[in-house]
PDB file of C-alpha atoms in Angstrom:
ATOM      1  CA  MET A   1     -46.992   2.411   5.019  1.00  0.00           C
ATOM      2  CA  PHE A   2     -45.727   0.564   8.097  1.00  0.00           C
ATOM      3  CA  ARG A   3     -45.294  -2.605   5.998  1.00  0.00           C
ATOM      4  CA  ARG A   4     -43.087  -0.714   3.527  1.00  0.00           C
ATOM      5  CA  PHE A   5     -40.991   0.659   6.380  1.00  0.00           C
ATOM      6  CA  LEU A   6     -40.679  -2.815   7.928  1.00  0.00           C
ATOM      7  CA  PHE A   7     -39.697  -4.258   4.530  1.00  0.00           C
ATOM      8  CA  ALA A   8     -37.026  -1.570   4.078  1.00  0.00           C
ATOM      9  CA  VAL A   9     -35.594  -2.289   7.532  1.00  0.00           C
ATOM     10  CA  CYS A  10     -35.483  -6.030   6.766  1.00  0.00           C
ATOM     11  CA  VAL A  11     -33.723  -5.389   3.459  1.00  0.00           C
ATOM     12  CA  LEU A  12     -31.112  -3.173   5.141  1.00  0.00           C
ATOM     13  CA  MET A  13     -30.533  -5.770   7.846  1.00  0.00           C
ATOM     14  CA  ALA A  14     -30.111  -8.499   5.234  1.00  0.00           C
ATOM     15  CA  PHE A  15     -27.349  -6.546   3.477  1.00  0.00           C
ATOM     16  CA  PRO A  16     -24.713  -5.349   5.956  1.00  0.00           C
ATOM     17  CA  ALA A  17     -23.011  -2.026   5.399  1.00  0.00           C
ATOM     18  CA  ALA A  18     -20.107  -2.203   3.005  1.00  0.00           C
ATOM     19  CA  ALA A  19     -17.019  -0.044   2.960  1.00  0.00           C
ATOM     20  CA  GLU A  20     -16.885   2.746   0.412  1.00  0.00           C
ATOM     21  CA  GLU A  21     -14.932   2.233  -2.779  1.00  0.00           C
ATOM     22  CA  TYR A  22     -12.373   4.927  -3.606  1.00  0.00           C
ATOM     23  CA  PHE A  23     -10.818   5.902  -6.923  1.00  0.00           C
ATOM     24  CA  VAL A  24      -7.110   6.706  -6.675  1.00  0.00           C
ATOM     25  CA  ASP A  25      -5.704   9.838  -8.304  1.00  0.00           C
ATOM     26  CA  TYR A  26      -2.440   8.339  -9.572  1.00  0.00           C
ATOM     27  CA  TYR A  27      -1.060  11.713 -10.683  1.00  0.00           C
ATOM     28  CA  ALA A  28      -1.305  13.079  -7.136  1.00  0.00           C
ATOM     29  CA  SER A  29      -0.294   9.824  -5.406  1.00  0.00           C
ATOM     30  CA  GLU A  30       3.115   8.204  -4.985  1.00  0.00           C
ATOM     31  CA  VAL A  31       4.722   4.991  -3.767  1.00  0.00           C
ATOM     32  CA  SER A  32       8.403   5.556  -3.045  1.00  0.00           C
ATOM     33  CA  PHE A  33      11.356   3.881  -1.353  1.00  0.00           C
ATOM     34  CA  ALA A  34      14.550   5.117   0.263  1.00  0.00           C
ATOM     35  CA  GLY A  35      17.706   3.736   1.797  1.00  0.00           C
ATOM     36  CA  GLN A  36      21.471   4.062   1.816  1.00  0.00           C
ATOM     37  CA  HIS A  37      24.092   2.675  -0.533  1.00  0.00           C
ATOM     38  CA  ALA A  38      27.738   2.989   0.540  1.00  0.00           C
ATOM     39  CA  GLY A  39      26.678   5.605   3.090  1.00  0.00           C
ATOM     40  CA  LYS A  40      24.906   7.705   0.469  1.00  0.00           C
ATOM     41  CA  ASP A  41      21.129   8.247   0.607  1.00  0.00           C
ATOM     42  CA  PHE A  42      19.047   7.129  -2.346  1.00  0.00           C
ATOM     43  CA  HIS A  43      15.381   7.658  -3.160  1.00  0.00           C
ATOM     44  CA  GLY A  44      13.196   6.086  -5.802  1.00  0.00           C
ATOM     45  CA  VAL A  45       9.600   5.698  -6.934  1.00  0.00           C
ATOM     46  CA  PHE A  46       7.461   3.008  -8.491  1.00  0.00           C
ATOM     47  CA  GLU A  47       6.160   4.607 -11.671  1.00  0.00           C
ATOM     48  CA  ASP A  48       3.582   1.891 -12.406  1.00  0.00           C
ATOM     49  CA  TRP A  49       1.214   0.651  -9.683  1.00  0.00           C
ATOM     50  CA  THR A  50      -2.478   0.252  -8.958  1.00  0.00           C
ATOM     51  CA  ALA A  51      -4.587   0.110  -5.806  1.00  0.00           C
ATOM     52  CA  GLU A  52      -8.138  -0.975  -5.077  1.00  0.00           C
ATOM     53  CA  VAL A  53      -9.423   0.709  -1.929  1.00  0.00           C
ATOM     54  CA  GLU A  54     -12.594   0.071   0.052  1.00  0.00           C
ATOM     55  CA  PHE A  55     -12.607   1.838   3.400  1.00  0.00           C
ATOM     56  CA  ASP A  56     -15.081   2.857   6.082  1.00  0.00           C
ATOM     57  CA  PRO A  57     -13.913   3.728   9.619  1.00  0.00           C
ATOM     58  CA  ALA A  58     -17.292   2.609  10.973  1.00  0.00           C
ATOM     59  CA  HIS A  59     -16.926  -0.796   9.280  1.00  0.00           C
ATOM     60  CA  LEU A  60     -13.233  -1.615   9.415  1.00  0.00           C
ATOM     61  CA  SER A  61     -13.898  -5.346   9.068  1.00  0.00           C
ATOM     62  CA  ASP A  62     -15.398  -4.633   5.622  1.00  0.00           C
ATOM     63  CA  SER A  63     -12.491  -2.407   4.592  1.00  0.00           C
ATOM     64  CA  HIS A  64      -9.921  -3.765   2.161  1.00  0.00           C
ATOM     65  CA  VAL A  65      -6.913  -2.618   0.144  1.00  0.00           C
ATOM     66  CA  THR A  66      -5.142  -4.473  -2.649  1.00  0.00           C
ATOM     67  CA  ALA A  67      -2.112  -2.890  -4.302  1.00  0.00           C
ATOM     68  CA  GLU A  68       0.011  -4.187  -7.138  1.00  0.00           C
ATOM     69  CA  PHE A  69       3.197  -2.596  -8.384  1.00  0.00           C
ATOM     70  CA  ASN A  70       5.397  -3.288 -11.355  1.00  0.00           C
ATOM     71  CA  LEU A  71       8.879  -3.893  -9.933  1.00  0.00           C
ATOM     72  CA  ALA A  72      10.521  -2.984 -13.248  1.00  0.00           C
ATOM     73  CA  SER A  73       9.053   0.513 -12.868  1.00  0.00           C
ATOM     74  CA  ALA A  74      11.276   1.278  -9.839  1.00  0.00           C
ATOM     75  CA  LYS A  75      13.326   4.355 -10.741  1.00  0.00           C
ATOM     76  CA  THR A  76      15.884   6.326  -8.747  1.00  0.00           C
ATOM     77  CA  GLY A  77      17.301   8.583 -11.442  1.00  0.00           C
ATOM     78  CA  ASP A  78      20.719   6.939 -11.028  1.00  0.00           C
ATOM     79  CA  LYS A  79      21.765   4.781 -14.026  1.00  0.00           C
ATOM     80  CA  ILE A  80      23.696   2.286 -11.907  1.00  0.00           C
ATOM     81  CA  TYR A  81      20.882   1.776  -9.396  1.00  0.00           C
ATOM     82  CA  ASP A  82      18.218   1.637 -12.098  1.00  0.00           C
ATOM     83  CA  GLY A  83      20.249  -0.965 -13.993  1.00  0.00           C
ATOM     84  CA  THR A  84      20.842  -3.054 -10.858  1.00  0.00           C
ATOM     85  CA  LEU A  85      17.327  -3.122  -9.351  1.00  0.00           C
ATOM     86  CA  PRO A  86      15.731  -5.349 -12.055  1.00  0.00           C
ATOM     87  CA  GLN A  87      18.522  -7.941 -11.827  1.00  0.00           C
ATOM     88  CA  GLU A  88      18.029 -11.448 -10.448  1.00  0.00           C
ATOM     89  CA  ASP A  89      19.610 -10.772  -7.048  1.00  0.00           C
ATOM     90  CA  TRP A  90      17.519  -7.656  -6.443  1.00  0.00           C
ATOM     91  CA  PHE A  91      13.920  -7.420  -7.734  1.00  0.00           C
ATOM     92  CA  ASN A  92      14.332 -10.332 -10.189  1.00  0.00           C
ATOM     93  CA  VAL A  93      11.756  -8.787 -12.517  1.00  0.00           C
ATOM     94  CA  LYS A  94      11.995 -11.531 -15.153  1.00  0.00           C
ATOM     95  CA  ALA A  95      10.819 -14.189 -12.699  1.00  0.00           C
ATOM     96  CA  THR A  96       8.635 -12.029 -10.422  1.00  0.00           C
ATOM     97  CA  PRO A  97       7.579  -8.833 -12.207  1.00  0.00           C
ATOM     98  CA  GLN A  98       4.886  -7.818  -9.715  1.00  0.00           C
ATOM     99  CA  GLY A  99       4.870  -6.994  -6.021  1.00  0.00           C
ATOM    100  CA  THR A 100       1.594  -7.001  -4.104  1.00  0.00           C
ATOM    101  CA  PHE A 101       0.078  -5.902  -0.828  1.00  0.00           C
ATOM    102  CA  VAL A 102      -3.254  -7.352   0.335  1.00  0.00           C
ATOM    103  CA  SER A 103      -4.742  -6.091   3.577  1.00  0.00           C
ATOM    104  CA  THR A 104      -6.090  -8.538   6.156  1.00  0.00           C
ATOM    105  CA  SER A 105      -7.255  -6.165   8.918  1.00  0.00           C
ATOM    106  CA  PHE A 106      -7.544  -2.532  10.021  1.00  0.00           C
ATOM    107  CA  GLU A 107      -7.433  -0.985  13.481  1.00  0.00           C
ATOM    108  CA  LYS A 108      -8.254   2.555  14.563  1.00  0.00           C
ATOM    109  CA  LYS A 109      -5.497   4.097  16.698  1.00  0.00           C
ATOM    110  CA  ASP A 110      -6.655   7.721  16.965  1.00  0.00           C
ATOM    111  CA  GLU A 111      -9.012  10.159  15.242  1.00  0.00           C
ATOM    112  CA  HIS A 112      -7.032  10.221  11.987  1.00  0.00           C
ATOM    113  CA  LEU A 113      -4.557   7.397  12.662  1.00  0.00           C
ATOM    114  CA  TYR A 114      -5.085   3.760  11.703  1.00  0.00           C
ATOM    115  CA  GLN A 115      -3.055   0.582  11.482  1.00  0.00           C
ATOM    116  CA  VAL A 116      -3.311  -1.860   8.618  1.00  0.00           C
ATOM    117  CA  THR A 117      -2.021  -5.416   8.603  1.00  0.00           C
ATOM    118  CA  GLY A 118      -1.598  -7.380   5.420  1.00  0.00           C
ATOM    119  CA  ASP A 119       0.570  -9.586   3.267  1.00  0.00           C
ATOM    120  CA  LEU A 120       3.419  -8.030   1.283  1.00  0.00           C
ATOM    121  CA  THR A 121       4.801 -10.149  -1.545  1.00  0.00           C
ATOM    122  CA  LEU A 122       8.135  -9.387  -3.237  1.00  0.00           C
ATOM    123  CA  ARG A 123      10.158 -11.803  -5.375  1.00  0.00           C
ATOM    124  CA  GLY A 124       7.457 -14.431  -4.751  1.00  0.00           C
ATOM    125  CA  ILE A 125       8.103 -14.255  -0.979  1.00  0.00           C
ATOM    126  CA  THR A 126       5.203 -13.235   1.268  1.00  0.00           C
ATOM    127  CA  HIS A 127       5.453 -11.858   4.801  1.00  0.00           C
ATOM    128  CA  PRO A 128       2.853 -10.181   7.015  1.00  0.00           C
ATOM    129  CA  VAL A 129       3.454  -6.481   7.612  1.00  0.00           C
ATOM    130  CA  SER A 130       1.724  -3.907   9.816  1.00  0.00           C
ATOM    131  CA  PHE A 131       2.042  -0.169   9.558  1.00  0.00           C
ATOM    132  CA  GLU A 132       0.265   2.947  10.713  1.00  0.00           C
ATOM    133  CA  PHE A 133      -1.209   5.473   8.309  1.00  0.00           C
ATOM    134  CA  SER A 134      -2.745   8.896   8.741  1.00  0.00           C
ATOM    135  CA  LEU A 135      -5.979   9.764   6.997  1.00  0.00           C
ATOM    136  CA  SER A 136      -7.447  13.167   6.255  1.00  0.00           C
ATOM    137  CA  ASP A 137     -11.072  14.061   6.999  1.00  0.00           C
ATOM    138  CA  LEU A 138     -13.224  11.618   5.006  1.00  0.00           C
ATOM    139  CA  SER A 139     -15.976  14.214   4.566  1.00  0.00           C
ATOM    140  CA  THR A 140     -13.643  16.496   2.592  1.00  0.00           C
ATOM    141  CA  TYR A 141     -12.543  15.387  -0.876  1.00  0.00           C
ATOM    142  CA  PRO A 142     -10.069  14.390  -2.043  1.00  0.00           C
ATOM    143  CA  VAL A 143      -9.030  12.142   0.839  1.00  0.00           C
ATOM    144  CA  GLU A 144      -5.321  11.756   1.535  1.00  0.00           C
ATOM    145  CA  MET A 145      -3.603   8.805   3.193  1.00  0.00           C
ATOM    146  CA  THR A 146       0.087   8.844   4.123  1.00  0.00           C
ATOM    147  CA  ALA A 147       2.333   6.156   5.582  1.00  0.00           C
ATOM    148  CA  THR A 148       6.046   5.524   6.049  1.00  0.00           C
ATOM    149  CA  PHE A 149       7.407   2.206   7.280  1.00  0.00           C
ATOM    150  CA  PRO A 150      10.514   0.003   6.958  1.00  0.00           C
ATOM    151  CA  ILE A 151      10.811  -3.371   5.278  1.00  0.00           C
ATOM    152  CA  ASP A 152      13.650  -5.827   5.734  1.00  0.00           C
ATOM    153  CA  ARG A 153      15.049  -6.385   2.227  1.00  0.00           C
ATOM    154  CA  LEU A 154      16.822  -9.599   3.266  1.00  0.00           C
ATOM    155  CA  ALA A 155      13.522 -11.128   4.412  1.00  0.00           C
ATOM    156  CA  TYR A 156      12.536 -10.971   0.723  1.00  0.00           C
ATOM    157  CA  ASP A 157      15.980 -12.129  -0.512  1.00  0.00           C
ATOM    158  CA  ILE A 158      16.613  -8.707  -2.058  1.00  0.00           C
ATOM    159  CA  GLY A 159      20.363  -8.390  -2.541  1.00  0.00           C
ATOM    160  CA  LYS A 160      20.906 -11.537  -0.489  1.00  0.00           C
ATOM    161  CA  VAL A 161      23.675 -12.927  -2.716  1.00  0.00           C
ATOM    162  CA  SER A 162      25.659  -9.771  -3.398  1.00  0.00           C
ATOM    163  CA  ASP A 163      25.148  -7.948  -0.085  1.00  0.00           C
ATOM    164  CA  PRO A 164      23.977 -10.287   2.716  1.00  0.00           C
ATOM    165  CA  ASN A 165      25.850  -8.412   5.458  1.00  0.00           C
ATOM    166  CA  GLU A 166      24.649  -4.876   4.633  1.00  0.00           C
ATOM    167  CA  GLU A 167      28.117  -3.815   3.563  1.00  0.00           C
ATOM    168  CA  TRP A 168      26.720  -1.686   0.732  1.00  0.00           C
ATOM    169  CA  VAL A 169      22.952  -1.347   1.079  1.00  0.00           C
ATOM    170  CA  ASN A 170      21.248  -0.982   4.428  1.00  0.00           C
ATOM    171  CA  ARG A 171      18.968  -3.844   5.449  1.00  0.00           C
ATOM    172  CA  ASN A 172      15.874  -1.754   6.171  1.00  0.00           C
ATOM    173  CA  ILE A 173      14.417   0.067   3.189  1.00  0.00           C
ATOM    174  CA  THR A 174      11.817   2.735   3.921  1.00  0.00           C
ATOM    175  CA  LEU A 175       8.586   2.604   1.939  1.00  0.00           C
ATOM    176  CA  SER A 176       6.485   5.768   1.754  1.00  0.00           C
ATOM    177  CA  ILE A 177       2.947   5.981   0.435  1.00  0.00           C
ATOM    178  CA  ARG A 178       0.890   9.051  -0.414  1.00  0.00           C
ATOM    179  CA  LEU A 179      -2.537   8.054  -1.657  1.00  0.00           C
ATOM    180  CA  VAL A 180      -4.996  10.695  -2.885  1.00  0.00           C
ATOM    181  CA  ALA A 181      -8.475   9.384  -3.660  1.00  0.00           C
ATOM    182  CA  GLU A 182     -12.172  10.189  -3.934  1.00  0.00           C
ATOM    183  CA  PRO A 183     -15.210   8.014  -3.326  1.00  0.00           C
ATOM    184  CA  ALA A 184     -16.381   6.160  -6.406  1.00  0.00           C
ATOM    185  CA  LEU A 185     -19.533   7.542  -7.997  1.00  0.00           C
ATOM    186  CA  GLY A 186     -22.496   6.114  -6.163  1.00  0.00           C
ATOM    187  CA  SER A 187     -20.552   4.884  -3.141  1.00  0.00           C
ATOM    188  CA  VAL A 188     -20.930   8.057  -1.068  1.00  0.00           C
ATOM    189  CA  LYS A 189     -23.254   7.403   1.835  1.00  0.00           C
TER     190      LYS A 189
END
């Protein structure tokens, strides 16, 4: 009996704890953006995106998030904006149809507050970004994550030709994320 116990301990030590995989409820989740054009607020959503989430607050170094969003799916409900966003000077969807975010590290800030750092790629341009996110109680499902943070559109050459001086569209665009997810079957510890 002791040998079996010792074997089990050795096996567990050989395979370090991994973060839990979560399945995203895309109907309850949203990735949106907001800003101002000519002094008027606008708001839009990405209608087509995916996220792979592995997260464990006890093993943040094993946690990882990869998100990919279809830039052509950005919709504001305004015909002029929706016709402009896919164009070459803005999202340039013909040349770079996908945007991505890949996490590189996580840090716990408070009981339900974390910071993630990662690489955001838009228009083929990648910059590191860090933002805080709040997380609901992980023992109650579904789990909800929310975050709001600014990105500098000119750092990604978005509207750089037609509006480099922020005369029409403000430089900082606010991204908001609401992610609702549940642990994948078999990943609950």
